[in-house]
Amino acid sequence: MTRLPPETPRLRLVLPGAAHKAAHDGFCASPRSNVAMAEQATDHFDALLNHHELLGYGPFVAVRKAGGEAIGVFGPWNIDSQPDPEIAFMIWDPVHEGRGYGFEATVAARAFAHWVLGWRSAVSYISAANRRASRLAGRLGALRDGAWTTPAGTVLDVWRHPDPEGA
């Protein structure tokens, strides 16, 4: 079911693949990630791949058109343990922060979820300590909508994205 991935002026959003695993695993092993993710990097990457296989869609890897670097994961994520479908966004290397890539990729991925997948509602689950991600969610027009406790006991802020049709 995965349809043609979106593009932006500076980025191609592509299906995750073996070429992206090293960048993903580097992020998972960094202080920017969390301990559980570092320990489960391979499982997390496999989940990205399997999401597409099982559901026909999933997060995309954003790749810079100029240079070809994979910069992170952006897009629709909908697993049973979460109460709402999620627009995930994660920049793997801080060298790509502060350049608008996160905003650009997330807008394109969110549009894909809304217009191609038909999602009218989606959230982003963000740690309160992750101020950069919270600011990005706000710039995307998402509003704080309470908190959610994961099955592992982690409390995350819920940021609800606007309905594209304004309802």
Short mmCIF file of N, CA and C in Angstrom, two decimals:
data_model
loop_
_atom_site.label_atom_id
_atom_site.label_comp_id
_atom_site.label_asym_id
_atom_site.label_seq_id
_atom_site.Cartn_x
_atom_site.Cartn_y
_atom_site.Cartn_z
N MET A 1 0.81 -1.19 0.00
CA MET A 1 0.00 0.00 0.00
C MET A 1 0.86 1.26 0.00
N THR A 2 2.12 1.18 0.36
CA THR A 2 2.94 2.39 0.40
C THR A 2 2.92 3.06 -0.96
N ARG A 3 2.57 4.32 -0.98
CA ARG A 3 2.48 5.09 -2.21
C ARG A 3 3.78 5.86 -2.42
N LEU A 4 3.87 6.50 -3.55
CA LEU A 4 5.03 7.29 -3.87
C LEU A 4 5.40 8.20 -2.71
N PRO A 5 6.59 8.09 -2.17
CA PRO A 5 6.97 8.95 -1.05
C PRO A 5 7.03 10.42 -1.46
N PRO A 6 6.77 11.30 -0.53
CA PRO A 6 6.80 12.73 -0.83
C PRO A 6 8.22 13.27 -1.00
N GLU A 7 8.29 14.42 -1.65
CA GLU A 7 9.54 15.16 -1.78
C GLU A 7 9.29 16.59 -1.35
N THR A 8 10.36 17.26 -1.00
CA THR A 8 10.32 18.70 -0.71
C THR A 8 11.39 19.33 -1.59
N PRO A 9 11.51 20.64 -1.58
CA PRO A 9 12.57 21.24 -2.40
C PRO A 9 13.98 20.74 -2.07
N ARG A 10 14.23 20.39 -0.81
CA ARG A 10 15.59 19.98 -0.42
C ARG A 10 15.72 18.51 -0.04
N LEU A 11 14.60 17.82 0.13
CA LEU A 11 14.64 16.46 0.68
C LEU A 11 13.83 15.48 -0.15
N ARG A 12 14.30 14.25 -0.17
CA ARG A 12 13.51 13.13 -0.68
C ARG A 12 13.14 12.29 0.54
N LEU A 13 11.90 11.91 0.67
CA LEU A 13 11.48 11.01 1.73
C LEU A 13 11.35 9.63 1.11
N VAL A 14 12.16 8.70 1.59
CA VAL A 14 12.27 7.38 0.98
C VAL A 14 11.93 6.30 2.02
N LEU A 15 11.67 5.10 1.51
CA LEU A 15 11.44 3.98 2.42
C LEU A 15 12.74 3.65 3.13
N PRO A 16 12.67 3.29 4.42
CA PRO A 16 13.89 2.91 5.13
C PRO A 16 14.50 1.65 4.50
N GLY A 17 15.81 1.60 4.50
CA GLY A 17 16.49 0.44 3.94
C GLY A 17 17.85 0.26 4.58
N ALA A 18 18.55 -0.76 4.13
CA ALA A 18 19.85 -1.12 4.71
C ALA A 18 20.83 0.05 4.67
N ALA A 19 20.74 0.90 3.67
CA ALA A 19 21.66 2.03 3.54
C ALA A 19 21.50 3.04 4.69
N HIS A 20 20.40 2.97 5.41
CA HIS A 20 20.12 3.94 6.47
C HIS A 20 20.42 3.41 7.87
N LYS A 21 20.73 2.13 7.97
CA LYS A 21 20.87 1.51 9.29
C LYS A 21 22.03 2.11 10.10
N ALA A 22 23.15 2.39 9.48
CA ALA A 22 24.30 2.93 10.23
C ALA A 22 23.98 4.29 10.84
N ALA A 23 23.32 5.16 10.07
CA ALA A 23 22.96 6.48 10.61
C ALA A 23 21.95 6.33 11.74
N HIS A 24 20.99 5.44 11.57
CA HIS A 24 20.00 5.18 12.61
C HIS A 24 20.67 4.65 13.87
N ASP A 25 21.54 3.66 13.71
CA ASP A 25 22.19 3.05 14.87
C ASP A 25 23.13 4.04 15.56
N GLY A 26 23.76 4.93 14.79
CA GLY A 26 24.60 5.96 15.39
C GLY A 26 23.78 6.87 16.29
N PHE A 27 22.59 7.25 15.84
CA PHE A 27 21.70 8.05 16.67
C PHE A 27 21.32 7.28 17.94
N CYS A 28 20.94 6.03 17.77
CA CYS A 28 20.50 5.24 18.92
C CYS A 28 21.59 5.09 19.98
N ALA A 29 22.84 5.07 19.55
CA ALA A 29 23.96 4.92 20.49
C ALA A 29 24.41 6.25 21.08
N SER A 30 23.85 7.35 20.60
CA SER A 30 24.28 8.67 21.06
C SER A 30 23.52 9.12 22.30
N PRO A 31 24.03 10.14 22.99
CA PRO A 31 23.32 10.69 24.14
C PRO A 31 21.98 11.34 23.75
N ARG A 32 21.79 11.61 22.47
CA ARG A 32 20.53 12.20 21.99
C ARG A 32 19.39 11.19 22.08
N SER A 33 19.71 9.94 22.15
CA SER A 33 18.72 8.88 22.24
C SER A 33 18.51 8.54 23.71
N ASN A 34 17.77 7.48 23.96
CA ASN A 34 17.63 7.03 25.34
C ASN A 34 18.24 5.64 25.48
N VAL A 35 18.48 5.22 26.70
CA VAL A 35 19.17 3.96 26.95
C VAL A 35 18.42 2.79 26.33
N ALA A 36 17.11 2.76 26.49
CA ALA A 36 16.34 1.64 25.94
C ALA A 36 16.51 1.57 24.43
N MET A 37 16.53 2.72 23.78
CA MET A 37 16.67 2.73 22.33
C MET A 37 18.05 2.25 21.92
N ALA A 38 19.08 2.66 22.65
CA ALA A 38 20.44 2.22 22.34
C ALA A 38 20.54 0.71 22.43
N GLU A 39 19.91 0.14 23.44
CA GLU A 39 19.96 -1.31 23.63
C GLU A 39 19.13 -2.05 22.59
N GLN A 40 18.17 -1.37 22.01
CA GLN A 40 17.24 -2.03 21.09
C GLN A 40 17.29 -1.42 19.69
N ALA A 41 18.45 -0.90 19.29
CA ALA A 41 18.56 -0.21 18.01
C ALA A 41 18.14 -1.09 16.84
N THR A 42 18.60 -2.34 16.83
CA THR A 42 18.24 -3.23 15.72
C THR A 42 16.75 -3.50 15.71
N ASP A 43 16.17 -3.73 16.88
CA ASP A 43 14.72 -3.96 16.94
C ASP A 43 13.95 -2.74 16.45
N HIS A 44 14.41 -1.55 16.83
CA HIS A 44 13.73 -0.33 16.40
C HIS A 44 13.82 -0.17 14.88
N PHE A 45 15.00 -0.41 14.31
CA PHE A 45 15.14 -0.29 12.86
C PHE A 45 14.28 -1.33 12.15
N ASP A 46 14.28 -2.55 12.67
CA ASP A 46 13.42 -3.59 12.08
C ASP A 46 11.95 -3.19 12.16
N ALA A 47 11.56 -2.53 13.24
CA ALA A 47 10.17 -2.08 13.37
C ALA A 47 9.83 -1.06 12.29
N LEU A 48 10.77 -0.18 11.95
CA LEU A 48 10.54 0.77 10.86
C LEU A 48 10.27 0.03 9.56
N LEU A 49 11.10 -0.97 9.28
CA LEU A 49 10.93 -1.75 8.05
C LEU A 49 9.62 -2.53 8.06
N ASN A 50 9.34 -3.18 9.19
CA ASN A 50 8.15 -4.02 9.29
C ASN A 50 6.86 -3.21 9.27
N HIS A 51 6.90 -1.98 9.75
CA HIS A 51 5.71 -1.13 9.73
C HIS A 51 5.22 -0.99 8.28
N HIS A 52 6.14 -0.75 7.37
CA HIS A 52 5.79 -0.65 5.95
C HIS A 52 5.28 -1.99 5.43
N GLU A 53 5.96 -3.05 5.79
CA GLU A 53 5.59 -4.38 5.30
C GLU A 53 4.21 -4.80 5.79
N LEU A 54 3.94 -4.59 7.06
CA LEU A 54 2.68 -5.07 7.65
C LEU A 54 1.50 -4.15 7.40
N LEU A 55 1.73 -2.84 7.44
CA LEU A 55 0.62 -1.89 7.33
C LEU A 55 0.55 -1.21 5.97
N GLY A 56 1.60 -1.35 5.17
CA GLY A 56 1.60 -0.72 3.86
C GLY A 56 2.03 0.73 3.87
N TYR A 57 2.45 1.22 5.01
CA TYR A 57 2.95 2.58 5.15
C TYR A 57 3.80 2.63 6.41
N GLY A 58 4.48 3.72 6.60
CA GLY A 58 5.28 3.91 7.80
C GLY A 58 6.15 5.14 7.65
N PRO A 59 6.98 5.38 8.64
CA PRO A 59 7.86 6.54 8.57
C PRO A 59 8.84 6.44 7.40
N PHE A 60 9.17 7.59 6.86
CA PHE A 60 10.15 7.69 5.78
C PHE A 60 11.49 8.14 6.35
N VAL A 61 12.54 7.83 5.62
CA VAL A 61 13.85 8.40 5.91
C VAL A 61 14.00 9.62 5.00
N ALA A 62 14.32 10.76 5.58
CA ALA A 62 14.57 11.97 4.80
C ALA A 62 16.03 11.98 4.37
N VAL A 63 16.24 12.18 3.08
CA VAL A 63 17.58 12.19 2.50
C VAL A 63 17.78 13.54 1.80
N ARG A 64 18.88 14.19 2.10
CA ARG A 64 19.18 15.47 1.44
C ARG A 64 19.41 15.25 -0.04
N LYS A 65 18.75 16.04 -0.88
CA LYS A 65 18.97 15.95 -2.32
C LYS A 65 20.40 16.36 -2.66
N ALA A 66 20.90 17.38 -1.99
CA ALA A 66 22.28 17.83 -2.19
C ALA A 66 23.16 17.10 -1.17
N GLY A 67 23.86 16.12 -1.61
CA GLY A 67 24.77 15.40 -0.71
C GLY A 67 24.34 13.98 -0.41
N GLY A 68 23.04 13.72 -0.39
CA GLY A 68 22.56 12.36 -0.21
C GLY A 68 22.57 11.81 1.20
N GLU A 69 22.85 12.66 2.22
CA GLU A 69 22.88 12.15 3.60
C GLU A 69 21.47 11.86 4.10
N ALA A 70 21.33 10.73 4.78
CA ALA A 70 20.08 10.42 5.48
C ALA A 70 20.09 11.22 6.78
N ILE A 71 19.04 12.01 7.01
CA ILE A 71 19.06 12.89 8.18
C ILE A 71 18.15 12.45 9.31
N GLY A 72 17.21 11.55 9.03
CA GLY A 72 16.33 11.11 10.11
C GLY A 72 15.07 10.45 9.60
N VAL A 73 14.15 10.20 10.52
CA VAL A 73 12.90 9.50 10.23
C VAL A 73 11.74 10.45 10.48
N PHE A 74 10.77 10.43 9.56
CA PHE A 74 9.63 11.32 9.63
C PHE A 74 8.41 10.62 9.05
N GLY A 75 7.30 10.66 9.77
CA GLY A 75 6.08 10.18 9.14
C GLY A 75 5.17 9.34 9.99
N PRO A 76 4.22 8.70 9.32
CA PRO A 76 3.14 7.99 10.00
C PRO A 76 3.63 6.74 10.73
N TRP A 77 3.25 6.67 12.00
CA TRP A 77 3.64 5.56 12.88
C TRP A 77 2.39 5.21 13.67
N ASN A 78 1.95 3.98 13.57
CA ASN A 78 0.68 3.60 14.19
C ASN A 78 0.80 2.19 14.73
N ILE A 79 1.20 2.07 16.00
CA ILE A 79 1.36 0.75 16.60
C ILE A 79 0.31 0.54 17.68
N ASP A 80 0.02 -0.72 17.95
CA ASP A 80 -1.07 -1.07 18.86
C ASP A 80 -0.93 -0.49 20.26
N SER A 81 0.30 -0.32 20.73
CA SER A 81 0.47 0.14 22.12
C SER A 81 0.20 1.63 22.29
N GLN A 82 0.07 2.37 21.21
CA GLN A 82 -0.19 3.81 21.29
C GLN A 82 -1.68 4.09 21.08
N PRO A 83 -2.24 5.04 21.84
CA PRO A 83 -3.67 5.31 21.71
C PRO A 83 -4.06 6.02 20.42
N ASP A 84 -3.15 6.76 19.80
CA ASP A 84 -3.46 7.52 18.58
C ASP A 84 -2.38 7.33 17.54
N PRO A 85 -2.74 7.45 16.25
CA PRO A 85 -1.71 7.44 15.22
C PRO A 85 -0.75 8.60 15.43
N GLU A 86 0.52 8.36 15.11
CA GLU A 86 1.55 9.36 15.40
C GLU A 86 2.22 9.85 14.12
N ILE A 87 2.54 11.13 14.12
CA ILE A 87 3.46 11.69 13.13
C ILE A 87 4.81 11.75 13.85
N ALA A 88 5.67 10.81 13.51
CA ALA A 88 6.98 10.72 14.16
C ALA A 88 7.97 11.64 13.47
N PHE A 89 8.89 12.19 14.23
CA PHE A 89 10.00 12.94 13.64
C PHE A 89 11.22 12.80 14.53
N MET A 90 12.35 12.55 13.87
CA MET A 90 13.59 12.30 14.60
C MET A 90 14.77 12.64 13.69
N ILE A 91 15.54 13.65 14.08
CA ILE A 91 16.76 13.99 13.34
C ILE A 91 17.90 13.23 13.99
N TRP A 92 18.64 12.49 13.18
CA TRP A 92 19.66 11.60 13.71
C TRP A 92 20.94 12.30 14.15
N ASP A 93 21.35 13.35 13.47
CA ASP A 93 22.64 13.99 13.77
C ASP A 93 22.41 15.48 14.00
N PRO A 94 22.95 16.03 15.09
CA PRO A 94 22.70 17.45 15.38
C PRO A 94 23.22 18.40 14.29
N VAL A 95 24.11 17.94 13.42
CA VAL A 95 24.60 18.79 12.34
C VAL A 95 23.45 19.21 11.41
N HIS A 96 22.36 18.44 11.41
CA HIS A 96 21.22 18.76 10.54
C HIS A 96 20.13 19.55 11.26
N GLU A 97 20.34 19.87 12.52
CA GLU A 97 19.35 20.66 13.26
C GLU A 97 19.52 22.15 12.94
N GLY A 98 18.44 22.89 13.14
CA GLY A 98 18.49 24.33 12.97
C GLY A 98 18.53 24.79 11.53
N ARG A 99 18.25 23.91 10.61
CA ARG A 99 18.29 24.24 9.18
C ARG A 99 16.91 24.14 8.53
N GLY A 100 15.90 23.81 9.33
CA GLY A 100 14.55 23.70 8.79
C GLY A 100 14.22 22.34 8.21
N TYR A 101 15.16 21.40 8.24
CA TYR A 101 14.90 20.07 7.68
C TYR A 101 13.78 19.34 8.42
N GLY A 102 13.79 19.43 9.74
CA GLY A 102 12.77 18.74 10.53
C GLY A 102 11.38 19.25 10.20
N PHE A 103 11.23 20.55 10.11
CA PHE A 103 9.94 21.15 9.76
C PHE A 103 9.53 20.72 8.36
N GLU A 104 10.44 20.86 7.42
CA GLU A 104 10.17 20.55 6.01
C GLU A 104 9.75 19.09 5.83
N ALA A 105 10.51 18.18 6.43
CA ALA A 105 10.22 16.75 6.29
C ALA A 105 8.93 16.37 6.99
N THR A 106 8.69 16.94 8.17
CA THR A 106 7.48 16.59 8.92
C THR A 106 6.24 17.12 8.23
N VAL A 107 6.30 18.32 7.67
CA VAL A 107 5.14 18.85 6.93
C VAL A 107 4.80 17.92 5.76
N ALA A 108 5.81 17.48 5.02
CA ALA A 108 5.57 16.59 3.88
C ALA A 108 5.03 15.24 4.34
N ALA A 109 5.61 14.69 5.40
CA ALA A 109 5.16 13.39 5.90
C ALA A 109 3.75 13.47 6.48
N ARG A 110 3.45 14.57 7.17
CA ARG A 110 2.11 14.75 7.73
C ARG A 110 1.08 14.91 6.61
N ALA A 111 1.43 15.64 5.56
CA ALA A 111 0.52 15.77 4.41
C ALA A 111 0.26 14.41 3.79
N PHE A 112 1.28 13.57 3.70
CA PHE A 112 1.11 12.22 3.19
C PHE A 112 0.11 11.45 4.06
N ALA A 113 0.27 11.53 5.38
CA ALA A 113 -0.64 10.81 6.28
C ALA A 113 -2.07 11.32 6.13
N HIS A 114 -2.23 12.63 6.02
CA HIS A 114 -3.58 13.20 5.89
C HIS A 114 -4.21 12.89 4.55
N TRP A 115 -3.52 13.19 3.47
CA TRP A 115 -4.14 13.16 2.14
C TRP A 115 -4.05 11.80 1.47
N VAL A 116 -3.01 11.03 1.71
CA VAL A 116 -2.88 9.71 1.08
C VAL A 116 -3.48 8.63 1.96
N LEU A 117 -3.19 8.67 3.26
CA LEU A 117 -3.70 7.63 4.17
C LEU A 117 -5.07 7.97 4.74
N GLY A 118 -5.48 9.22 4.63
CA GLY A 118 -6.80 9.62 5.11
C GLY A 118 -6.87 9.91 6.60
N TRP A 119 -5.72 10.13 7.25
CA TRP A 119 -5.73 10.42 8.68
C TRP A 119 -6.30 11.82 8.91
N ARG A 120 -7.32 11.92 9.72
CA ARG A 120 -7.88 13.22 10.09
C ARG A 120 -7.29 13.71 11.41
N SER A 121 -6.75 12.79 12.19
CA SER A 121 -6.19 13.15 13.49
C SER A 121 -4.89 12.39 13.68
N ALA A 122 -3.91 13.08 14.22
CA ALA A 122 -2.62 12.44 14.53
C ALA A 122 -1.95 13.26 15.62
N VAL A 123 -1.07 12.60 16.35
CA VAL A 123 -0.34 13.25 17.42
C VAL A 123 1.15 12.99 17.24
N SER A 124 1.94 13.69 18.02
CA SER A 124 3.36 13.36 18.20
C SER A 124 3.57 13.19 19.69
N TYR A 125 4.20 12.08 20.07
CA TYR A 125 4.50 11.80 21.48
C TYR A 125 5.93 12.26 21.74
N ILE A 126 6.11 13.20 22.68
CA ILE A 126 7.40 13.84 22.88
C ILE A 126 7.73 13.91 24.37
N SER A 127 8.95 13.55 24.71
CA SER A 127 9.43 13.71 26.08
C SER A 127 9.44 15.19 26.43
N ALA A 128 8.96 15.52 27.62
CA ALA A 128 8.96 16.92 28.07
C ALA A 128 10.37 17.50 28.08
N ALA A 129 11.37 16.65 28.25
CA ALA A 129 12.76 17.12 28.28
C ALA A 129 13.29 17.47 26.88
N ASN A 130 12.59 17.03 25.85
CA ASN A 130 13.04 17.28 24.48
C ASN A 130 12.44 18.60 23.99
N ARG A 131 13.05 19.69 24.40
CA ARG A 131 12.51 21.02 24.09
C ARG A 131 12.56 21.34 22.61
N ARG A 132 13.58 20.87 21.91
CA ARG A 132 13.65 21.14 20.46
C ARG A 132 12.46 20.51 19.76
N ALA A 133 12.16 19.26 20.10
CA ALA A 133 11.03 18.58 19.46
C ALA A 133 9.71 19.25 19.83
N SER A 134 9.58 19.69 21.08
CA SER A 134 8.36 20.38 21.49
C SER A 134 8.19 21.69 20.73
N ARG A 135 9.28 22.42 20.54
CA ARG A 135 9.21 23.67 19.76
C ARG A 135 8.83 23.38 18.31
N LEU A 136 9.39 22.31 17.75
CA LEU A 136 9.04 21.95 16.38
C LEU A 136 7.56 21.60 16.29
N ALA A 137 7.07 20.83 17.24
CA ALA A 137 5.64 20.49 17.23
C ALA A 137 4.78 21.76 17.25
N GLY A 138 5.17 22.72 18.07
CA GLY A 138 4.44 23.99 18.10
C GLY A 138 4.50 24.73 16.78
N ARG A 139 5.68 24.76 16.15
CA ARG A 139 5.80 25.42 14.84
C ARG A 139 4.96 24.71 13.78
N LEU A 140 4.75 23.41 13.95
CA LEU A 140 3.92 22.64 13.02
C LEU A 140 2.43 22.87 13.25
N GLY A 141 2.10 23.64 14.29
CA GLY A 141 0.69 23.92 14.58
C GLY A 141 0.06 22.94 15.54
N ALA A 142 0.84 21.99 16.06
CA ALA A 142 0.31 21.02 17.02
C ALA A 142 0.13 21.70 18.37
N LEU A 143 -0.85 21.25 19.12
CA LEU A 143 -1.15 21.79 20.44
C LEU A 143 -1.00 20.70 21.49
N ARG A 144 -0.50 21.07 22.67
CA ARG A 144 -0.41 20.11 23.78
C ARG A 144 -1.79 19.58 24.10
N ASP A 145 -1.88 18.27 24.24
CA ASP A 145 -3.16 17.61 24.49
C ASP A 145 -2.98 16.55 25.57
N GLY A 146 -2.42 16.96 26.70
CA GLY A 146 -2.26 16.04 27.82
C GLY A 146 -0.97 15.25 27.73
N ALA A 147 -0.99 14.11 28.40
CA ALA A 147 0.18 13.24 28.46
C ALA A 147 -0.28 11.80 28.28
N TRP A 148 0.66 10.95 27.94
CA TRP A 148 0.40 9.52 27.79
C TRP A 148 1.54 8.77 28.45
N THR A 149 1.21 7.73 29.19
CA THR A 149 2.21 6.88 29.82
C THR A 149 2.36 5.63 28.97
N THR A 150 3.56 5.39 28.49
CA THR A 150 3.83 4.23 27.65
C THR A 150 3.71 2.95 28.47
N PRO A 151 3.60 1.79 27.80
CA PRO A 151 3.58 0.53 28.54
C PRO A 151 4.82 0.33 29.41
N ALA A 152 5.93 0.96 29.05
CA ALA A 152 7.17 0.85 29.84
C ALA A 152 7.20 1.84 31.00
N GLY A 153 6.17 2.69 31.11
CA GLY A 153 6.08 3.62 32.22
C GLY A 153 6.63 5.02 31.96
N THR A 154 7.05 5.30 30.74
CA THR A 154 7.57 6.62 30.39
C THR A 154 6.40 7.56 30.11
N VAL A 155 6.43 8.74 30.71
CA VAL A 155 5.38 9.73 30.47
C VAL A 155 5.82 10.65 29.34
N LEU A 156 4.98 10.75 28.32
CA LEU A 156 5.27 11.59 27.16
C LEU A 156 4.18 12.64 26.99
N ASP A 157 4.58 13.82 26.56
CA ASP A 157 3.60 14.84 26.20
C ASP A 157 2.95 14.44 24.88
N VAL A 158 1.65 14.71 24.78
CA VAL A 158 0.91 14.46 23.55
C VAL A 158 0.73 15.80 22.85
N TRP A 159 1.18 15.88 21.61
CA TRP A 159 1.01 17.08 20.78
C TRP A 159 0.08 16.71 19.63
N ARG A 160 -1.11 17.29 19.61
CA ARG A 160 -2.11 16.96 18.58
C ARG A 160 -1.96 17.89 17.38
N HIS A 161 -1.82 17.28 16.21
CA HIS A 161 -1.67 18.04 14.97
C HIS A 161 -3.03 18.53 14.48
N PRO A 162 -3.05 19.65 13.78
CA PRO A 162 -4.32 20.19 13.30
C PRO A 162 -4.94 19.31 12.22
N ASP A 163 -6.26 19.30 12.19
CA ASP A 163 -7.00 18.62 11.13
C ASP A 163 -6.78 19.41 9.84
N PRO A 164 -6.37 18.74 8.77
CA PRO A 164 -6.07 19.49 7.55
C PRO A 164 -7.29 20.17 6.94
N GLU A 165 -8.47 19.70 7.31
CA GLU A 165 -9.69 20.29 6.77
C GLU A 165 -10.32 21.27 7.74
N GLY A 166 -9.63 21.53 8.85
CA GLY A 166 -10.08 22.54 9.80
C GLY A 166 -11.28 22.17 10.64
N ALA A 167 -11.64 20.91 10.67
CA ALA A 167 -12.81 20.49 11.46
C ALA A 167 -12.46 20.29 12.91
#
